[in-house]
PDB file of C-alpha atoms in Angstrom:
ATOM      1  CA  MET P   1      75.036  -8.906-128.076  1.00 88.00           C
ATOM      2  CA  THR P   2      77.227  -6.907-125.698  1.00 93.00           C
ATOM      3  CA  ASN P   3      76.487  -5.752-122.176  1.00 95.00           C
ATOM      4  CA  ARG P   4      77.784  -3.446-119.441  1.00 95.00           C
ATOM      5  CA  LEU P   5      77.066  -5.795-116.588  1.00 96.00           C
ATOM      6  CA  ARG P   6      80.678  -6.051-115.475  1.00 96.00           C
ATOM      7  CA  VAL P   7      81.091  -2.271-115.377  1.00 96.00           C
ATOM      8  CA  LEU P   8      77.824  -1.774-113.491  1.00 96.00           C
ATOM      9  CA  ARG P   9      78.888  -4.425-111.016  1.00 96.00           C
ATOM     10  CA  ALA P  10      82.232  -2.660-110.634  1.00 94.00           C
ATOM     11  CA  GLU P  11      80.526   0.614-109.772  1.00 94.00           C
ATOM     12  CA  ARG P  12      78.849  -1.077-106.846  1.00 95.00           C
ATOM     13  CA  ARG P  13      81.946  -3.111-105.969  1.00 95.00           C
ATOM     14  CA  TRP P  14      80.012  -6.349-105.910  1.00 96.00           C
ATOM     15  CA  SER P  15      81.528  -9.717-106.599  1.00 95.00           C
ATOM     16  CA  GLN P  16      79.868 -12.022-109.102  1.00 95.00           C
ATOM     17  CA  ALA P  17      78.593 -14.092-106.205  1.00 95.00           C
ATOM     18  CA  GLU P  18      76.972 -11.037-104.578  1.00 96.00           C
ATOM     19  CA  LEU P  19      75.334  -9.993-107.834  1.00 97.00           C
ATOM     20  CA  ALA P  20      74.152 -13.547-108.430  1.00 97.00           C
ATOM     21  CA  GLU P  21      72.566 -13.643-104.996  1.00 96.00           C
ATOM     22  CA  ARG P  22      70.750 -10.362-105.606  1.00 97.00           C
ATOM     23  CA  LEU P  23      69.467 -11.653-108.944  1.00 97.00           C
ATOM     24  CA  GLY P  24      68.550 -15.086-107.610  1.00 96.00           C
ATOM     25  CA  VAL P  25      70.746 -16.931-110.091  1.00 96.00           C
ATOM     26  CA  SER P  26      74.016 -18.828-109.869  1.00 94.00           C
ATOM     27  CA  ARG P  27      77.452 -17.218-110.054  1.00 94.00           C
ATOM     28  CA  GLN P  28      78.096 -19.185-113.235  1.00 93.00           C
ATOM     29  CA  THR P  29      75.125 -17.485-114.855  1.00 96.00           C
ATOM     30  CA  VAL P  30      76.427 -14.020-113.966  1.00 96.00           C
ATOM     31  CA  ASN P  31      79.856 -14.979-115.263  1.00 95.00           C
ATOM     32  CA  ALA P  32      78.454 -16.354-118.534  1.00 96.00           C
ATOM     33  CA  VAL P  33      76.403 -13.186-119.099  1.00 96.00           C
ATOM     34  CA  GLU P  34      79.356 -10.913-118.320  1.00 96.00           C
ATOM     35  CA  THR P  35      81.630 -12.786-120.680  1.00 94.00           C
ATOM     36  CA  GLU P  36      78.863 -12.699-123.294  1.00 93.00           C
ATOM     37  CA  ARG P  37      78.745 -16.425-123.682  1.00 94.00           C
ATOM     38  CA  TYR P  38      75.137 -16.490-122.607  1.00 95.00           C
ATOM     39  CA  GLU P  39      72.286 -14.106-123.377  1.00 95.00           C
ATOM     40  CA  PRO P  40      69.895 -13.894-120.444  1.00 96.00           C
ATOM     41  CA  SER P  41      66.160 -14.316-120.714  1.00 96.00           C
ATOM     42  CA  LEU P  42      63.990 -11.223-120.878  1.00 96.00           C
ATOM     43  CA  SER P  43      62.850 -11.703-117.291  1.00 96.00           C
ATOM     44  CA  LEU P  44      66.447 -11.887-116.037  1.00 97.00           C
ATOM     45  CA  ALA P  45      67.369  -8.846-118.136  1.00 97.00           C
ATOM     46  CA  PHE P  46      64.481  -6.925-116.519  1.00 97.00           C
ATOM     47  CA  LYS P  47      65.693  -8.024-113.081  1.00 97.00           C
ATOM     48  CA  MET P  48      69.146  -6.682-113.916  1.00 97.00           C
ATOM     49  CA  ALA P  49      67.703  -3.441-115.197  1.00 97.00           C
ATOM     50  CA  ARG P  50      65.669  -2.968-112.020  1.00 97.00           C
ATOM     51  CA  LEU P  51      68.618  -3.837-109.797  1.00 97.00           C
ATOM     52  CA  PHE P  52      70.892  -1.308-111.501  1.00 97.00           C
ATOM     53  CA  ASP P  53      68.054   1.200-111.964  1.00 96.00           C
ATOM     54  CA  GLN P  54      68.692   1.438-115.696  1.00 94.00           C
ATOM     55  CA  GLY P  55      66.848   0.620-118.877  1.00 95.00           C
ATOM     56  CA  ILE P  56      67.512  -2.736-120.504  1.00 95.00           C
ATOM     57  CA  GLU P  57      68.892  -0.993-123.586  1.00 94.00           C
ATOM     58  CA  GLU P  58      71.381   0.853-121.350  1.00 94.00           C
ATOM     59  CA  ILE P  59      72.758  -2.462-120.141  1.00 96.00           C
ATOM     60  CA  PHE P  60      72.440  -4.574-123.277  1.00 96.00           C
ATOM     61  CA  SER P  61      73.220  -3.602-126.836  1.00 93.00           C
ATOM     62  CA  ASP P  62      73.121  -5.504-130.112  1.00 87.00           C
ATOM     63  CA  GLN P  63      75.496  -3.050-131.750  1.00 75.00           C
ATOM     64  CA  GLY P  64      78.693  -4.769-130.615  1.00 62.00           C
ATOM     65  CA  PRO P  65      81.494  -3.114-128.618  1.00 56.00           C
ATOM     66  CA  SER P  66      82.059   0.576-129.458  1.00 50.00           C
TER      67      SER P  66
ATOM     68  CA  MET X   1      84.133   5.679-115.591  1.00 45.00           C
ATOM     69  CA  SER X   2      84.566   3.482-112.585  1.00 46.00           C
ATOM     70  CA  SER X   3      87.531   1.293-111.840  1.00 52.00           C
ATOM     71  CA  LEU X   4      87.269  -2.278-112.974  1.00 54.00           C
ATOM     72  CA  PRO X   5      85.274  -4.673-110.853  1.00 52.00           C
ATOM     73  CA  PRO X   6      86.460  -6.125-107.576  1.00 51.00           C
ATOM     74  CA  ASP X   7      86.776  -9.551-109.127  1.00 60.00           C
ATOM     75  CA  THR X   8      87.417 -12.302-106.699  1.00 61.00           C
ATOM     76  CA  LYS X   9      89.413 -15.419-107.447  1.00 58.00           C
ATOM     77  CA  GLU X  10      86.238 -17.411-107.762  1.00 56.00           C
ATOM     78  CA  ASP X  11      84.948 -15.034-110.457  1.00 58.00           C
ATOM     79  CA  PHE X  12      87.480 -16.550-112.832  1.00 55.00           C
ATOM     80  CA  GLU X  13      87.023 -20.161-111.863  1.00 55.00           C
ATOM     81  CA  SER X  14      84.939 -22.657-113.742  1.00 53.00           C
ATOM     82  CA  PRO X  15      82.276 -24.343-111.712  1.00 54.00           C
ATOM     83  CA  SER X  16      83.756 -27.230-109.791  1.00 54.00           C
ATOM     84  CA  LEU X  17      82.341 -30.703-109.989  1.00 51.00           C
ATOM     85  CA  CYS X  18      80.657 -30.100-106.629  1.00 52.00           C
ATOM     86  CA  GLU X  19      79.152 -26.829-107.846  1.00 55.00           C
ATOM     87  CA  ARG X  20      77.911 -28.539-110.993  1.00 55.00           C
ATOM     88  CA  ALA X  21      76.422 -31.376-109.018  1.00 54.00           C
ATOM     89  CA  GLY X  22      74.759 -28.795-106.760  1.00 55.00           C
ATOM     90  CA  ASP X  23      71.962 -30.424-104.873  1.00 61.00           C
ATOM     91  CA  MET X  24      71.701 -33.304-107.337  1.00 74.00           C
ATOM     92  CA  PRO X  25      69.448 -36.035-106.014  1.00 83.00           C
ATOM     93  CA  LEU X  26      72.357 -38.242-105.027  1.00 89.00           C
ATOM     94  CA  VAL X  27      70.457 -40.397-102.534  1.00 91.00           C
ATOM     95  CA  PRO X  28      67.644 -41.376-104.962  1.00 92.00           C
ATOM     96  CA  THR X  29      70.311 -42.039-107.608  1.00 90.00           C
ATOM     97  CA  ALA X  30      72.271 -44.259-105.245  1.00 93.00           C
ATOM     98  CA  VAL X  31      69.108 -46.121-104.183  1.00 94.00           C
ATOM     99  CA  TRP X  32      68.123 -46.715-107.799  1.00 93.00           C
ATOM    100  CA  VAL X  33      71.584 -47.950-108.840  1.00 92.00           C
ATOM    101  CA  GLY X  34      71.757 -50.052-105.668  1.00 95.00           C
ATOM    102  CA  SER X  35      68.390 -51.664-106.430  1.00 95.00           C
ATOM    103  CA  TYR X  36      69.550 -52.413-109.980  1.00 93.00           C
ATOM    104  CA  LEU X  37      72.728 -54.073-108.713  1.00 93.00           C
ATOM    105  CA  ALA X  38      70.732 -56.009-106.126  1.00 94.00           C
ATOM    106  CA  ALA X  39      68.356 -57.287-108.821  1.00 93.00           C
ATOM    107  CA  LEU X  40      71.349 -58.239-110.963  1.00 90.00           C
ATOM    108  CA  VAL X  41      72.955 -60.214-108.137  1.00 92.00           C
ATOM    109  CA  LEU X  42      69.685 -61.931-107.201  1.00 92.00           C
ATOM    110  CA  GLN X  43      69.060 -62.959-110.810  1.00 88.00           C
ATOM    111  CA  LYS X  44      72.572 -64.231-111.268  1.00 88.00           C
ATOM    112  CA  TYR X  45      73.124 -66.198-108.076  1.00 91.00           C
ATOM    113  CA  LEU X  46      69.685 -67.418-107.018  1.00 89.00           C
ATOM    114  CA  VAL X  47      67.611 -70.069-108.697  1.00 88.00           C
ATOM    115  CA  LEU X  48      64.140 -68.588-108.616  1.00 86.00           C
ATOM    116  CA  PRO X  49      60.723 -69.571-109.947  1.00 89.00           C
ATOM    117  CA  ASP X  50      59.604 -67.575-112.991  1.00 87.00           C
ATOM    118  CA  ALA X  51      57.154 -65.374-111.081  1.00 91.00           C
ATOM    119  CA  LEU X  52      59.835 -64.398-108.614  1.00 91.00           C
ATOM    120  CA  LYS X  53      62.307 -63.746-111.441  1.00 90.00           C
ATOM    121  CA  ILE X  54      59.870 -61.215-112.869  1.00 92.00           C
ATOM    122  CA  ALA X  55      59.367 -59.658-109.439  1.00 93.00           C
ATOM    123  CA  VAL X  56      63.137 -59.323-109.013  1.00 93.00           C
ATOM    124  CA  ALA X  57      63.446 -57.767-112.478  1.00 92.00           C
ATOM    125  CA  LEU X  58      60.889 -55.154-111.427  1.00 93.00           C
ATOM    126  CA  ILE X  59      62.673 -54.260-108.177  1.00 92.00           C
ATOM    127  CA  PRO X  60      64.472 -51.189-109.615  1.00 93.00           C
ATOM    128  CA  LEU X  61      61.257 -49.765-111.054  1.00 95.00           C
ATOM    129  CA  ILE X  62      60.007 -48.007-107.916  1.00 94.00           C
ATOM    130  CA  PRO X  63      63.394 -46.512-106.978  1.00 95.00           C
ATOM    131  CA  PHE X  64      63.679 -45.337-110.585  1.00 94.00           C
ATOM    132  CA  VAL X  65      60.325 -43.531-110.369  1.00 96.00           C
ATOM    133  CA  PHE X  66      61.562 -41.755-107.216  1.00 95.00           C
ATOM    134  CA  PHE X  67      64.832 -40.954-108.958  1.00 94.00           C
ATOM    135  CA  VAL X  68      63.037 -39.391-111.949  1.00 95.00           C
ATOM    136  CA  ARG X  69      60.735 -37.386-109.671  1.00 95.00           C
ATOM    137  CA  SER X  70      63.623 -36.028-107.637  1.00 94.00           C
ATOM    138  CA  PHE X  71      65.665 -35.309-110.775  1.00 93.00           C
ATOM    139  CA  ILE X  72      62.810 -33.312-112.305  1.00 94.00           C
ATOM    140  CA  ALA X  73      62.354 -31.457-108.995  1.00 94.00           C
ATOM    141  CA  HIS X  74      66.086 -30.708-109.064  1.00 93.00           C
ATOM    142  CA  LEU X  75      65.883 -29.362-112.623  1.00 93.00           C
ATOM    143  CA  ARG X  76      62.973 -27.108-111.663  1.00 93.00           C
ATOM    144  CA  LYS X  77      65.081 -25.490-108.959  1.00 92.00           C
ATOM    145  CA  LEU X  78      67.909 -24.636-111.340  1.00 94.00           C
ATOM    146  CA  ASP X  79      68.394 -21.203-112.850  1.00 94.00           C
ATOM    147  CA  GLU X  80      68.059 -20.552-116.562  1.00 96.00           C
ATOM    148  CA  LEU X  81      71.690 -21.179-117.539  1.00 96.00           C
ATOM    149  CA  HIS X  82      71.841 -24.487-115.687  1.00 95.00           C
ATOM    150  CA  ARG X  83      68.584 -25.556-117.318  1.00 95.00           C
ATOM    151  CA  ARG X  84      70.007 -24.705-120.711  1.00 96.00           C
ATOM    152  CA  VAL X  85      73.105 -26.766-119.945  1.00 96.00           C
ATOM    153  CA  HIS X  86      70.908 -29.769-119.119  1.00 95.00           C
ATOM    154  CA  PHE X  87      68.787 -29.162-122.205  1.00 96.00           C
ATOM    155  CA  GLU X  88      71.873 -29.115-124.433  1.00 96.00           C
ATOM    156  CA  ALA X  89      73.159 -32.253-122.720  1.00 96.00           C
ATOM    157  CA  LEU X  90      69.874 -33.962-123.560  1.00 95.00           C
ATOM    158  CA  ALA X  91      70.042 -32.650-127.123  1.00 97.00           C
ATOM    159  CA  PHE X  92      73.460 -34.304-127.349  1.00 96.00           C
ATOM    160  CA  ALA X  93      72.645 -37.544-125.557  1.00 95.00           C
ATOM    161  CA  PHE X  94      69.237 -38.367-126.997  1.00 95.00           C
ATOM    162  CA  PRO X  95      70.238 -38.559-130.704  1.00 96.00           C
ATOM    163  CA  LEU X  96      73.367 -40.438-129.694  1.00 95.00           C
ATOM    164  CA  ALA X  97      71.230 -42.952-127.810  1.00 93.00           C
ATOM    165  CA  ILE X  98      68.982 -43.354-130.856  1.00 94.00           C
ATOM    166  CA  LEU X  99      72.054 -43.837-133.053  1.00 94.00           C
ATOM    167  CA  LEU X 100      73.538 -46.438-130.706  1.00 92.00           C
ATOM    168  CA  LEU X 101      70.333 -48.460-130.464  1.00 90.00           C
ATOM    169  CA  MET X 102      69.660 -48.199-134.191  1.00 91.00           C
ATOM    170  CA  LYS X 103      73.173 -49.343-135.074  1.00 90.00           C
ATOM    171  CA  LEU X 104      73.041 -52.178-132.574  1.00 87.00           C
ATOM    172  CA  GLY X 105      69.728 -53.299-134.045  1.00 85.00           C
ATOM    173  CA  LEU X 106      71.157 -53.317-137.552  1.00 87.00           C
ATOM    174  CA  LEU X 107      74.443 -54.953-136.578  1.00 86.00           C
ATOM    175  CA  GLU X 108      72.545 -57.626-134.678  1.00 82.00           C
ATOM    176  CA  ARG X 109      71.103 -58.755-138.015  1.00 83.00           C
ATOM    177  CA  THR X 110      74.579 -59.228-139.436  1.00 85.00           C
ATOM    178  CA  ASP X 111      75.688 -61.561-136.631  1.00 78.00           C
ATOM    179  CA  VAL X 112      78.756 -59.354-136.126  1.00 79.00           C
ATOM    180  CA  LEU X 113      77.896 -58.633-132.518  1.00 78.00           C
ATOM    181  CA  SER X 114      77.264 -61.270-129.952  1.00 77.00           C
ATOM    182  CA  PRO X 115      73.932 -60.640-128.194  1.00 72.00           C
ATOM    183  CA  GLU X 116      75.638 -61.862-125.021  1.00 75.00           C
ATOM    184  CA  ASP X 117      77.889 -58.797-125.097  1.00 76.00           C
ATOM    185  CA  TRP X 118      75.781 -56.236-126.900  1.00 78.00           C
ATOM    186  CA  SER X 119      72.188 -56.786-125.841  1.00 77.00           C
ATOM    187  CA  TYR X 120      70.118 -53.921-124.435  1.00 76.00           C
ATOM    188  CA  ARG X 121      70.908 -55.021-120.903  1.00 77.00           C
ATOM    189  CA  HIS X 122      74.577 -54.358-121.583  1.00 79.00           C
ATOM    190  CA  VAL X 123      74.308 -51.035-123.352  1.00 82.00           C
ATOM    191  CA  TRP X 124      71.735 -49.068-121.328  1.00 84.00           C
ATOM    192  CA  PHE X 125      74.413 -47.520-119.127  1.00 84.00           C
ATOM    193  CA  TYR X 126      75.907 -45.856-122.197  1.00 90.00           C
ATOM    194  CA  LEU X 127      72.870 -43.567-122.139  1.00 91.00           C
ATOM    195  CA  PRO X 128      73.617 -41.793-118.828  1.00 90.00           C
ATOM    196  CA  PHE X 129      77.241 -41.739-119.956  1.00 93.00           C
ATOM    197  CA  PHE X 130      76.242 -39.832-123.111  1.00 95.00           C
ATOM    198  CA  TYR X 131      74.291 -37.432-120.894  1.00 94.00           C
ATOM    199  CA  LEU X 132      77.355 -36.795-118.725  1.00 93.00           C
ATOM    200  CA  VAL X 133      79.455 -36.183-121.848  1.00 96.00           C
ATOM    201  CA  GLY X 134      76.776 -33.758-123.069  1.00 95.00           C
ATOM    202  CA  LEU X 135      76.821 -31.956-119.702  1.00 94.00           C
ATOM    203  CA  THR X 136      80.601 -31.611-119.852  1.00 94.00           C
ATOM    204  CA  ILE X 137      80.549 -30.260-123.412  1.00 95.00           C
ATOM    205  CA  SER X 138      77.778 -27.810-122.594  1.00 94.00           C
ATOM    206  CA  TRP X 139      79.513 -26.560-119.437  1.00 93.00           C
ATOM    207  CA  ARG X 140      82.712 -25.947-121.378  1.00 92.00           C
ATOM    208  CA  ARG X 141      80.747 -23.710-123.699  1.00 91.00           C
ATOM    209  CA  TYR X 142      79.475 -21.402-120.970  1.00 90.00           C
ATOM    210  CA  ARG X 143      82.339 -21.350-118.508  1.00 81.00           C
TER     211      ARG X 143
END
């Protein structure tokens, strides 16, 4: 599964630590999701979607990098 | 398309030992280990009646209960990735502990191992060691 978390974070010029704080998770979790080593739970994915005001499928994709 | 993220130095760093330890229940752990060592010393150097020997052997039990409670409370405060790391560490350590105890039990029957060196009282501390190895392996996977 791929995701656009890093790009979305870039648009807001947040550090991983800032994003982690907004999501209520650790910086390591944000880093692991961004590097696609860890797939977040559905509830965390919804939190991300709400935070970035996007649909989950706009952030996460199971198609692989285009 | 936006520019790439304002990554900070810490964004590229693996979690440090302190970060990994987080708010681990260090005091209850220290109290438990301390009570175990105290019981060990008392058993070794004092000549005690049987009833008192049993009481001394049970000394670490209460600190251990507090340790387990605080460790579970610590796990409940962790986020989902950290919980997964601990879960994978357990998945590594538990079968290894079973393997160790099973092998020791079988080897004991062959008289290869001296019970003075390889009894349960000597090998229990391998179990937290396996857990720490499991934690390290799991963290390497997600860093």
